[in-house]
CSV table of C-alpha atoms in Angstrom, one decimal:
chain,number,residue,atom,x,y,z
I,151,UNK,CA,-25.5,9.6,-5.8
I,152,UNK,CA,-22.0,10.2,-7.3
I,153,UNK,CA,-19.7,12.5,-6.3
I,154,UNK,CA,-17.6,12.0,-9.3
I,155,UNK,CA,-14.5,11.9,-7.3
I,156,UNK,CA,-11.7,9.3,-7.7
I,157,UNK,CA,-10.5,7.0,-5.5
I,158,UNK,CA,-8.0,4.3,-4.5
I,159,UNK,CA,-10.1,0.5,-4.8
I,160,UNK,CA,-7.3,-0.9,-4.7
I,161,UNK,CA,-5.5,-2.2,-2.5
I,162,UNK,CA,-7.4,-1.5,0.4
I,163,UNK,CA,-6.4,-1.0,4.3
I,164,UNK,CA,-7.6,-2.6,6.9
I,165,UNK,CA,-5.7,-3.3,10.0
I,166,UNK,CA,-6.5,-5.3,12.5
I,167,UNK,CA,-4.8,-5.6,16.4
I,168,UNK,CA,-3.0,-2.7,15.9
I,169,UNK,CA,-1.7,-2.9,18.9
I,170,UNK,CA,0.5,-6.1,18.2
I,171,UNK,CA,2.2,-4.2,15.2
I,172,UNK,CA,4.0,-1.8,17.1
I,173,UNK,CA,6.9,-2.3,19.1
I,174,UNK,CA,7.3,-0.5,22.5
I,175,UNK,CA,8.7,2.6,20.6
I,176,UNK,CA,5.3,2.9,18.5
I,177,UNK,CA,7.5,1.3,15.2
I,178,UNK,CA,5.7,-1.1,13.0
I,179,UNK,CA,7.6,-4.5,14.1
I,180,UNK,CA,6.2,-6.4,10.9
I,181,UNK,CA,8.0,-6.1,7.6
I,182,UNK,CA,5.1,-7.8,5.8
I,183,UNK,CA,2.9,-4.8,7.3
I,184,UNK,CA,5.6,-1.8,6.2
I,185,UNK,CA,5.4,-3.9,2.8
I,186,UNK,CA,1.9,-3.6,2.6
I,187,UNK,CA,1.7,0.1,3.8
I,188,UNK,CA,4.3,1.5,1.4
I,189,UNK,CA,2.2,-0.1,-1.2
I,190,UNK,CA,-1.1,1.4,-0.1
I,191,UNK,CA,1.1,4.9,0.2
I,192,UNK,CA,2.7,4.3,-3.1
I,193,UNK,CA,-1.2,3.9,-4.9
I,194,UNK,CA,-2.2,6.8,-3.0
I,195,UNK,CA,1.1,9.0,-4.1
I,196,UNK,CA,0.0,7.7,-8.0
I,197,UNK,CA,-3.4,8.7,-7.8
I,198,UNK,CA,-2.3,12.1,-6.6
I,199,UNK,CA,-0.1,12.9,-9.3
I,200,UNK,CA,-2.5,11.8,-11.5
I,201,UNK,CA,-5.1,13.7,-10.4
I,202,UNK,CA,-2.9,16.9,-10.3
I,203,UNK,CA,-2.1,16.6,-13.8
I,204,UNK,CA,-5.4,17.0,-14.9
């Protein structure tokens, strides 16, 4: 079935022992994580824009 819809492939989230990311404040303590977040955000923000100026 296709619902003719785009969507982000790539990249793709996944995280794993959540609970070891975050500090005792609920902040991401990883800056390889924040890295790979703002990256999946960024994609996400792209496809957005792209798909609004359609």
């Amino acid at each position: 079935m296709c619902l003719n819809i785009p969507v982000v492939q790539q990249p793709e989230a996944f995280l794993t022992n959540v609970a070891a990311l975050l500090d005792d404040d609920g902040k991401i303590n990883n800056n390889e994580t924040v890295q790979f977040l703002q990256l999946f955000v960024d994609t996400f923000v792209q496809l957005i824009t792209t798909c609004k100026a359609n």
